[in-house]
Tab-separated table of C-alpha atoms and ligand atoms in Angstrom:
chain	number	residue	atom	x	y	z
A	108	MET	CA	-177.264	69.411	57.081
A	109	SER	CA	-176.710	69.970	60.826
A	110	LEU	CA	-174.308	67.043	62.385
A	111	THR	CA	-176.718	63.950	64.550
A	112	THR	CA	-175.962	61.741	66.951
A	113	PHE	CA	-177.969	58.686	66.594
A	114	SER	CA	-177.494	56.730	69.601
A	115	PHE	CA	-178.822	53.071	71.063
A	116	PRO	CA	-176.838	52.012	73.410
A	117	THR	CA	-178.523	50.135	76.571
A	118	PRO	CA	-177.845	46.637	76.356
A	119	THR	CA	-181.303	45.786	77.584
A	120	LEU	CA	-182.678	41.835	78.935
A	121	PHE	CA	-186.413	41.657	78.931
A	122	GLY	CA	-188.453	38.709	79.803
A	123	ALA	CA	-190.710	37.422	82.188
A	124	GLY	CA	-188.316	36.348	85.195
A	125	ALA	CA	-185.786	38.043	83.307
A	126	LEU	CA	-184.481	40.085	87.065
A	127	ALA	CA	-182.974	35.900	87.716
A	128	GLU	CA	-180.587	36.965	85.967
A	129	LEU	CA	-178.993	39.759	87.890
A	130	PRO	CA	-176.704	38.123	89.591
A	131	ALA	CA	-174.948	36.771	87.510
A	132	ARG	CA	-175.133	40.142	85.199
A	133	LEU	CA	-173.870	41.692	88.424
A	134	THR	CA	-170.864	39.242	88.588
A	135	ARG	CA	-170.238	40.109	84.504
A	136	LEU	CA	-170.105	44.226	85.463
A	137	GLY	CA	-167.634	43.320	88.386
A	138	ILE	CA	-170.507	44.464	90.771
A	139	ARG	CA	-169.658	42.621	94.487
A	140	ARG	CA	-171.309	45.204	96.552
A	141	PRO	CA	-174.377	47.316	94.888
A	142	LEU	CA	-176.193	50.186	96.322
A	143	VAL	CA	-180.042	49.848	95.850
A	144	VAL	CA	-181.471	53.032	95.162
A	145	THR	CA	-185.269	53.240	96.142
A	146	ASP	CA	-188.168	55.106	97.202
A	147	PRO	CA	-189.994	54.824	100.495
A	148	GLY	CA	-192.881	53.238	98.656
A	149	LEU	CA	-191.064	50.054	97.058
A	150	PRO	CA	-189.710	48.004	100.133
A	151	PRO	CA	-193.404	46.962	101.339
A	152	THR	CA	-193.794	46.140	97.736
A	153	PRO	CA	-193.929	42.323	95.779
A	154	ALA	CA	-191.738	43.591	93.386
A	155	PHE	CA	-188.959	44.994	96.180
A	156	LYS	CA	-189.402	41.143	97.668
A	157	LEU	CA	-188.098	39.679	94.459
A	158	LEU	CA	-185.478	41.905	94.576
A	159	GLN	CA	-185.213	40.596	98.238
A	160	GLN	CA	-185.177	37.005	96.593
A	161	THR	CA	-183.224	37.604	93.779
A	162	LEU	CA	-179.558	39.043	95.405
A	163	GLY	CA	-180.276	36.662	98.686
A	164	VAL	CA	-180.368	38.295	102.379
A	165	ALA	CA	-177.348	39.313	104.227
A	166	GLY	CA	-174.532	37.049	104.470
A	167	GLN	CA	-176.104	34.661	101.662
A	168	GLY	CA	-175.991	35.628	98.221
A	169	THR	CA	-175.218	39.239	96.797
A	170	ASP	CA	-173.358	41.539	99.392
A	171	TRP	CA	-175.706	44.873	99.166
A	172	ARG	CA	-176.906	47.887	100.874
A	173	LEU	CA	-180.123	49.750	100.585
A	174	TYR	CA	-181.497	53.508	100.293
A	175	SER	CA	-184.611	53.820	100.216
A	176	GLY	CA	-185.125	57.728	100.679
A	177	VAL	CA	-186.006	58.850	97.194
A	178	HIS	CA	-188.598	62.004	96.747
A	179	PRO	CA	-191.398	61.293	94.348
A	180	ASN	CA	-190.100	64.892	92.757
A	181	PRO	CA	-186.270	63.830	93.178
A	182	ILE	CA	-183.960	66.635	95.603
A	183	GLU	CA	-180.526	67.250	95.830
A	184	SER	CA	-180.349	65.720	98.946
A	185	ASP	CA	-182.085	62.288	97.822
A	186	VAL	CA	-179.101	61.907	95.420
A	187	THR	CA	-176.488	63.008	98.513
A	188	GLU	CA	-177.740	60.963	100.576
A	189	SER	CA	-176.834	57.862	98.294
A	190	ALA	CA	-173.895	58.677	97.498
A	191	GLN	CA	-173.249	58.503	101.242
A	192	ALA	CA	-174.543	55.170	101.382
A	193	TYR	CA	-172.215	54.050	99.042
A	194	ARG	CA	-169.401	55.597	100.059
A	195	GLN	CA	-170.499	54.062	103.577
A	196	GLY	CA	-171.268	50.744	102.587
A	197	GLN	CA	-168.146	50.562	100.301
A	198	CYS	CA	-170.019	50.007	97.194
A	199	ASP	CA	-168.935	49.052	93.899
A	200	GLY	CA	-172.211	49.750	91.525
A	201	VAL	CA	-175.622	51.002	91.688
A	202	ILE	CA	-179.215	49.318	91.166
A	203	ALA	CA	-181.621	52.045	90.553
A	204	PHE	CA	-184.850	49.969	91.180
A	205	GLY	CA	-188.064	51.953	91.112
A	206	GLY	CA	-189.986	54.271	88.847
A	207	GLY	CA	-188.126	57.443	86.945
A	208	SER	CA	-187.705	59.252	90.303
A	209	ALA	CA	-185.683	55.706	91.883
A	210	LEU	CA	-183.923	55.360	88.651
A	211	ASP	CA	-183.195	59.449	88.013
A	212	VAL	CA	-181.388	59.524	91.556
A	213	GLY	CA	-179.411	55.866	91.001
A	214	LYS	CA	-177.994	57.761	87.470
A	215	ALA	CA	-177.175	61.173	89.419
A	216	ALA	CA	-175.293	59.690	92.704
A	217	ARG	CA	-172.495	58.393	90.649
A	218	LEU	CA	-171.879	61.691	89.915
A	219	LEU	CA	-171.278	62.606	93.586
A	220	ILE	CA	-169.274	59.271	93.977
A	221	LYS	CA	-166.750	59.980	91.247
A	222	ARG	CA	-166.501	64.110	92.828
A	223	PRO	CA	-168.050	64.446	95.866
A	224	ALA	CA	-167.573	67.909	96.584
A	225	LEU	CA	-170.242	68.490	93.353
A	226	ALA	CA	-173.006	70.869	93.808
A	227	LEU	CA	-175.456	69.428	90.528
A	228	ALA	CA	-176.474	73.049	89.998
A	229	ASP	CA	-172.889	73.372	88.648
A	230	PHE	CA	-172.772	70.473	86.912
A	231	ASP	CA	-170.189	70.570	84.261
A	232	TYR	CA	-170.470	68.604	80.832
A	233	ASN	CA	-167.452	69.047	79.910
A	234	ALA	CA	-165.854	67.635	82.632
A	235	ASP	CA	-163.699	64.212	82.905
A	236	TRP	CA	-167.173	62.050	83.376
A	237	THR	CA	-165.853	58.675	82.328
A	238	GLY	CA	-165.441	55.658	84.749
A	239	LEU	CA	-168.329	56.300	86.812
A	240	PRO	CA	-169.691	53.355	89.083
A	241	PRO	CA	-171.420	50.631	86.730
A	242	LEU	CA	-175.497	50.889	87.241
A	243	VAL	CA	-178.462	48.896	86.196
A	244	CYS	CA	-181.562	50.243	85.683
A	245	ILE	CA	-184.728	48.165	86.843
A	246	PRO	CA	-188.309	49.860	86.289
A	247	THR	CA	-191.035	48.668	88.397
A	248	THR	CA	-193.372	51.189	86.448
A	249	ALA	CA	-193.848	51.500	82.444
A	250	GLY	CA	-193.571	55.266	81.748
A	251	THR	CA	-190.966	57.651	81.772
A	252	GLY	CA	-188.860	55.208	80.530
A	253	SER	CA	-185.862	56.520	82.188
A	254	GLU	CA	-183.844	53.612	82.319
A	255	VAL	CA	-182.728	54.396	79.009
A	256	GLY	CA	-182.111	57.805	79.426
A	257	ARG	CA	-178.797	59.393	79.764
A	258	SER	CA	-180.419	62.768	82.022
A	259	SER	CA	-182.015	63.221	85.658
A	260	VAL	CA	-184.062	65.633	86.385
A	261	ILE	CA	-183.509	66.880	90.415
A	262	THR	CA	-185.009	69.347	92.317
A	263	ILE	CA	-181.827	71.874	93.601
A	264	ALA	CA	-182.047	73.102	96.850
A	265	ALA	CA	-181.369	76.472	96.881
A	266	THR	CA	-183.419	77.642	94.040
A	267	HIS	CA	-186.407	75.265	93.893
A	268	ARG	CA	-186.353	74.367	90.374
A	269	LYS	CA	-185.548	71.518	88.294
A	270	LYS	CA	-182.193	70.800	87.091
A	271	VAL	CA	-181.859	68.508	84.327
A	272	VAL	CA	-178.272	66.541	84.365
A	273	PHE	CA	-177.479	65.249	81.066
A	274	HIS	CA	-174.524	63.340	80.157
A	275	PRO	CA	-173.887	60.140	77.784
A	276	GLU	CA	-171.899	58.694	80.593
A	277	LEU	CA	-175.255	58.486	82.577
A	278	LEU	CA	-176.609	55.876	81.045
A	279	ALA	CA	-177.290	52.451	82.571
A	280	ARG	CA	-174.525	49.748	81.499
A	281	LEU	CA	-177.920	47.289	82.064
A	282	VAL	CA	-181.743	47.941	82.108
A	283	ILE	CA	-183.987	44.698	83.200
A	284	LEU	CA	-187.330	44.924	81.611
A	285	ASP	CA	-189.320	42.407	83.685
A	286	PRO	CA	-192.936	42.570	83.645
A	287	GLU	CA	-193.641	40.525	86.862
A	288	LEU	CA	-192.172	43.964	88.523
A	289	THR	CA	-195.142	45.922	87.180
A	290	ARG	CA	-197.579	43.205	88.135
A	291	GLY	CA	-198.931	44.714	90.884
A	292	LEU	CA	-199.261	48.481	89.650
A	293	PRO	CA	-203.104	50.091	90.192
A	294	PRO	CA	-204.679	50.513	87.333
A	295	LYS	CA	-205.257	54.164	87.637
A	296	LEU	CA	-201.323	53.887	87.899
A	297	THR	CA	-200.772	51.720	85.153
A	298	ALA	CA	-202.857	54.141	82.842
A	299	ALA	CA	-201.408	57.326	83.659
A	300	THR	CA	-197.970	55.798	82.882
A	301	GLY	CA	-198.729	54.644	80.066
A	302	ALA	CA	-200.109	57.563	78.897
A	303	ASP	CA	-196.725	59.670	79.607
A	304	ALA	CA	-195.068	56.626	77.608
A	305	LEU	CA	-198.252	57.278	74.284
A	306	THR	CA	-196.955	61.142	74.856
A	307	HIS	CA	-193.696	60.375	74.638
A	308	CYS	CA	-194.302	58.361	71.241
A	309	ILE	CA	-196.400	61.153	69.901
A	310	GLU	CA	-194.520	63.898	70.784
A	311	SER	CA	-191.219	62.676	69.627
A	312	TYR	CA	-192.679	61.349	66.241
A	313	THR	CA	-194.321	64.723	65.321
A	314	CYS	CA	-190.703	67.011	66.691
A	315	PRO	CA	-189.441	68.106	63.593
A	316	THR	CA	-185.713	67.154	64.619
A	317	PHE	CA	-184.190	65.303	61.766
A	318	HIS	CA	-183.930	61.018	63.099
A	319	PRO	CA	-185.489	58.331	61.169
A	320	MET	CA	-184.933	55.751	63.422
A	321	CYS	CA	-186.509	57.337	66.326
A	322	ASP	CA	-189.585	57.951	63.937
A	323	GLY	CA	-189.574	54.295	63.157
A	324	ILE	CA	-189.480	53.572	67.120
A	325	ALA	CA	-191.884	56.011	68.098
A	326	LEU	CA	-194.740	54.823	65.549
A	327	GLU	CA	-194.076	51.233	66.785
A	328	GLY	CA	-194.331	52.692	70.580
A	329	VAL	CA	-197.603	53.869	69.479
A	330	ARG	CA	-198.358	50.527	68.597
A	331	LEU	CA	-197.773	48.863	71.293
A	332	VAL	CA	-199.370	51.030	73.777
A	333	ILE	CA	-202.874	50.566	71.734
A	334	ASP	CA	-202.430	47.476	72.220
A	335	ALA	CA	-200.954	46.589	75.431
A	336	LEU	CA	-202.404	49.523	78.175
A	337	PRO	CA	-206.195	48.932	77.820
A	338	ARG	CA	-205.171	45.003	78.619
A	339	ALA	CA	-202.605	46.316	81.276
A	340	CYS	CA	-205.332	48.282	82.971
A	341	ARG	CA	-208.003	45.398	83.016
A	342	ASN	CA	-205.900	42.778	84.056
A	343	GLY	CA	-202.755	43.852	86.133
A	344	ASN	CA	-201.218	39.848	85.437
A	345	ASP	CA	-201.457	40.154	82.081
A	346	LEU	CA	-197.845	39.768	81.463
A	347	ASP	CA	-198.144	39.704	78.072
A	348	ALA	CA	-199.486	43.414	78.053
A	349	ARG	CA	-197.351	44.082	80.890
A	350	GLY	CA	-194.554	43.440	79.348
A	351	ARG	CA	-195.120	45.071	75.979
A	352	MET	CA	-196.080	48.594	78.269
A	353	LEU	CA	-192.282	48.265	79.764
A	354	VAL	CA	-190.880	48.265	75.718
A	355	ALA	CA	-193.165	50.777	74.590
A	356	ALA	CA	-191.720	52.375	77.487
A	357	ALA	CA	-188.441	52.352	76.874
A	358	MET	CA	-189.121	53.117	73.461
A	359	GLY	CA	-191.115	56.130	73.813
A	360	ALA	CA	-187.853	57.207	75.603
A	361	VAL	CA	-185.366	56.190	73.129
A	362	ALA	CA	-187.595	58.114	70.872
A	363	PHE	CA	-187.203	61.579	72.626
A	364	GLN	CA	-183.954	61.905	72.003
A	365	LYS	CA	-184.990	63.634	69.552
A	366	ASP	CA	-186.899	66.037	71.723
A	367	LEU	CA	-190.688	66.430	72.874
A	368	GLY	CA	-193.435	69.143	72.177
A	369	ALA	CA	-195.705	71.466	73.606
A	370	THR	CA	-197.937	68.915	75.590
A	371	HIS	CA	-194.648	68.349	78.217
A	372	SER	CA	-194.276	71.799	78.185
A	373	LEU	CA	-198.076	71.970	79.649
A	374	ALA	CA	-197.892	68.784	82.025
A	375	HIS	CA	-194.769	70.123	83.837
A	376	PRO	CA	-195.928	73.078	85.085
A	377	LEU	CA	-199.042	71.097	86.366
A	378	SER	CA	-196.943	69.028	88.296
A	379	THR	CA	-194.104	71.479	90.116
A	380	LEU	CA	-197.238	74.075	90.752
A	381	CYS	CA	-200.489	71.839	91.420
A	382	GLY	CA	-198.998	68.412	91.963
A	383	LEU	CA	-200.658	66.538	89.232
A	384	HIS	CA	-199.144	63.160	88.520
A	385	HIS	CA	-196.947	63.588	84.997
A	386	GLY	CA	-198.624	60.886	83.160
A	387	LEU	CA	-202.059	62.473	84.750
A	388	ALA	CA	-200.910	65.883	83.379
A	389	ASN	CA	-199.451	64.603	79.784
A	390	ALA	CA	-202.846	62.563	79.442
A	391	LEU	CA	-205.254	65.736	80.024
A	392	CYS	CA	-203.169	67.983	77.640
A	393	LEU	CA	-202.173	65.678	74.231
A	394	ILE	CA	-205.459	66.288	72.614
A	395	THR	CA	-206.181	69.727	72.880
A	396	VAL	CA	-201.942	70.228	71.875
A	397	MET	CA	-202.953	67.470	68.967
A	398	ARG	CA	-205.972	69.569	67.833
A	399	PHE	CA	-203.732	72.673	68.319
A	400	ASN	CA	-201.113	71.356	66.033
A	401	SER	CA	-203.312	69.624	63.150
A	402	GLU	CA	-205.186	73.340	62.833
A	403	ARG	CA	-201.632	74.771	61.583
A	404	GLN	CA	-199.756	71.803	60.159
A	405	PRO	CA	-202.510	69.126	58.750
A	406	GLY	CA	-201.769	65.755	58.295
A	407	LEU	CA	-199.148	65.762	60.990
A	408	TYR	CA	-200.833	62.852	62.712
A	409	ARG	CA	-201.838	60.499	59.593
A	410	ARG	CA	-199.035	58.142	60.696
A	411	VAL	CA	-199.497	57.798	64.350
A	412	GLY	CA	-203.306	57.359	63.101
A	413	ILE	CA	-201.958	54.164	61.014
A	414	ALA	CA	-199.508	53.109	63.733
A	415	CYS	CA	-203.050	53.352	65.972
A	416	GLY	CA	-204.491	50.894	63.407
A	417	LEU	CA	-206.658	53.291	61.754
A	418	ASP	CA	-207.923	53.221	58.221
A	419	VAL	CA	-206.634	56.848	57.396
A	420	MET	CA	-203.978	56.406	54.711
A	421	LYS	CA	-206.515	58.086	51.783
A	422	GLY	CA	-208.641	61.311	52.588
A	423	THR	CA	-207.475	64.874	53.355
A	424	ASP	CA	-204.885	65.482	55.643
A	425	ALA	CA	-207.223	67.129	57.634
A	426	GLU	CA	-209.738	64.175	57.707
A	427	ALA	CA	-206.709	62.079	58.748
A	428	ASP	CA	-206.125	64.363	61.491
A	429	ARG	CA	-208.811	64.550	62.854
A	430	VAL	CA	-210.140	60.910	62.793
A	431	THR	CA	-206.940	59.623	64.617
A	432	ILE	CA	-207.576	62.568	67.040
A	433	GLU	CA	-211.199	61.555	67.844
A	434	PHE	CA	-209.741	58.107	68.293
A	435	LEU	CA	-207.217	58.928	70.749
A	436	ALA	CA	-209.753	61.531	72.882
A	437	GLY	CA	-211.513	58.101	72.889
A	438	PHE	CA	-208.742	56.155	73.908
A	439	LEU	CA	-207.645	58.314	77.031
A	440	ALA	CA	-210.922	58.378	77.826
A	441	SER	CA	-211.492	54.693	78.177
A	442	LEU	CA	-208.596	54.521	80.482
A	443	GLY	CA	-210.791	57.343	83.090
A	444	LEU	CA	-207.775	60.041	81.306
A	445	ALA	CA	-210.285	62.481	79.829
A	446	SER	CA	-211.077	64.468	82.971
A	447	LYS	CA	-210.395	68.588	83.547
A	448	LEU	CA	-207.818	70.213	85.002
A	449	ARG	CA	-210.195	71.241	88.017
A	450	GLU	CA	-211.384	68.204	88.831
A	451	HIS	CA	-207.960	67.862	90.016
A	452	GLY	CA	-207.641	70.687	92.307
A	453	VAL	CA	-206.353	73.609	89.547
A	454	LYS	CA	-207.747	77.003	89.794
A	455	GLU	CA	-207.864	79.209	87.360
A	456	SER	CA	-206.446	81.487	89.791
A	457	GLN	CA	-203.244	79.407	88.951
A	458	LEU	CA	-203.357	80.546	85.268
A	459	GLU	CA	-201.008	83.349	85.181
A	460	ALA	CA	-198.257	80.980	86.716
A	461	LEU	CA	-199.257	78.038	84.875
A	462	VAL	CA	-198.909	79.931	81.317
A	463	ALA	CA	-195.432	81.451	82.588
A	464	GLN	CA	-193.699	78.424	83.359
A	465	ALA	CA	-194.652	76.397	80.173
A	466	VAL	CA	-193.536	79.434	78.435
A	467	GLU	CA	-190.195	79.178	80.149
A	468	ASP	CA	-189.829	75.011	79.782
A	469	PRO	CA	-187.488	73.918	76.658
A	470	CYS	CA	-189.886	71.054	75.489
A	471	HIS	CA	-192.140	73.253	73.098
A	472	ALA	CA	-188.861	73.993	71.362
A	473	THR	CA	-189.446	71.312	69.327
A	474	ASN	CA	-192.727	71.580	68.891
A	475	PRO	CA	-194.244	70.782	65.376
A	476	VAL	CA	-195.913	74.810	65.329
A	477	PRO	CA	-194.326	78.090	67.496
A	478	VAL	CA	-196.393	78.141	71.061
A	479	THR	CA	-197.104	81.608	72.034
A	480	ALA	CA	-197.747	82.810	76.071
A	481	ALA	CA	-201.686	83.550	74.632
A	482	ASP	CA	-201.436	79.466	73.027
A	483	PHE	CA	-200.349	78.787	76.167
A	484	ARG	CA	-203.515	80.137	78.036
A	485	ASN	CA	-205.856	79.060	75.481
A	486	LEU	CA	-204.484	75.628	75.852
A	487	TYR	CA	-204.789	75.686	79.365
A	488	LEU	CA	-208.577	77.180	79.247
A	489	SER	CA	-209.116	74.582	77.082
A	490	VAL	CA	-208.952	71.717	79.619
A	491	LEU	CA	-209.183	73.664	82.748
B	41	FE2	FE1	-192.910	62.463	80.157
């Protein structure tokens, strides 16, 4: 049996109005002048207004600085500029506030604060990364779960390729999950980000790594999404549903320390080459991958079906999978997530480039069954 690390270490403050605790928590973490890292879409939103009210205006309350230049798929300069803003503002901690991109940049900026000459492409896992500035992560979407992750995905300028920077020291010291902050998310984005969380739970549960703790978390995450996502899409002000989705998203990301599968390998190129939203790309590919996996390993999804509330305890493995997959296909369709890739501008002429990147993507290494280039081509064609 190989050695495995089971790790669930992020203190998480959850609940409507939890953001009000932020000033006291900053003090407890020794942060007197935080740098808020976010993207340019956030400052005009009610969520950001809540943050401003909580931190206070200059001269009253917390003395804080702002970097709001994070790109949707974050680039290296977002990280270097954040680190510069931190130094110029003589800050002593980071608040990453926003979707997955802002959280990833906030996490990674601390590496350059410790080592200003670092080129992210040359990140050395074995260097001494202790003593990074304390980080508080506050998500304003419920999907990526980046707030509880220990990696950042940053596009390197010189190569135009995404670099995954992974280190346990990147973890936040505190996560605040406050459904008041996701209230304003429009239904389409709520559905797409929620589908990302669902995909994390399903792919991490079915990835073959031995991790029963993550398996339990993943299945409960599925149950939460099935219950809460339709409600959050129907009524954005349903704070109970919003809160459950925030927790489900964090659970999905905790679970995928096990790793992911072929759906993410199909989805990543759809974002980098065709500009699709990551959650949408996952939603459009999930069902075809489930069918592919189930044909080769029947019974894979029986417990996913039970987590969905389906009566699939008895019956053959193939039947349990079929019922579960049909239910999830209907679930995604009811959220407006059943369109074809071509409806989102993906062209058949892009197929070979998509397949090449999907094959190179590391996620499918932990898919429950092997996936070849020919399989990836057929999977794309089935949803094109
Ligand atoms: Fe994802």
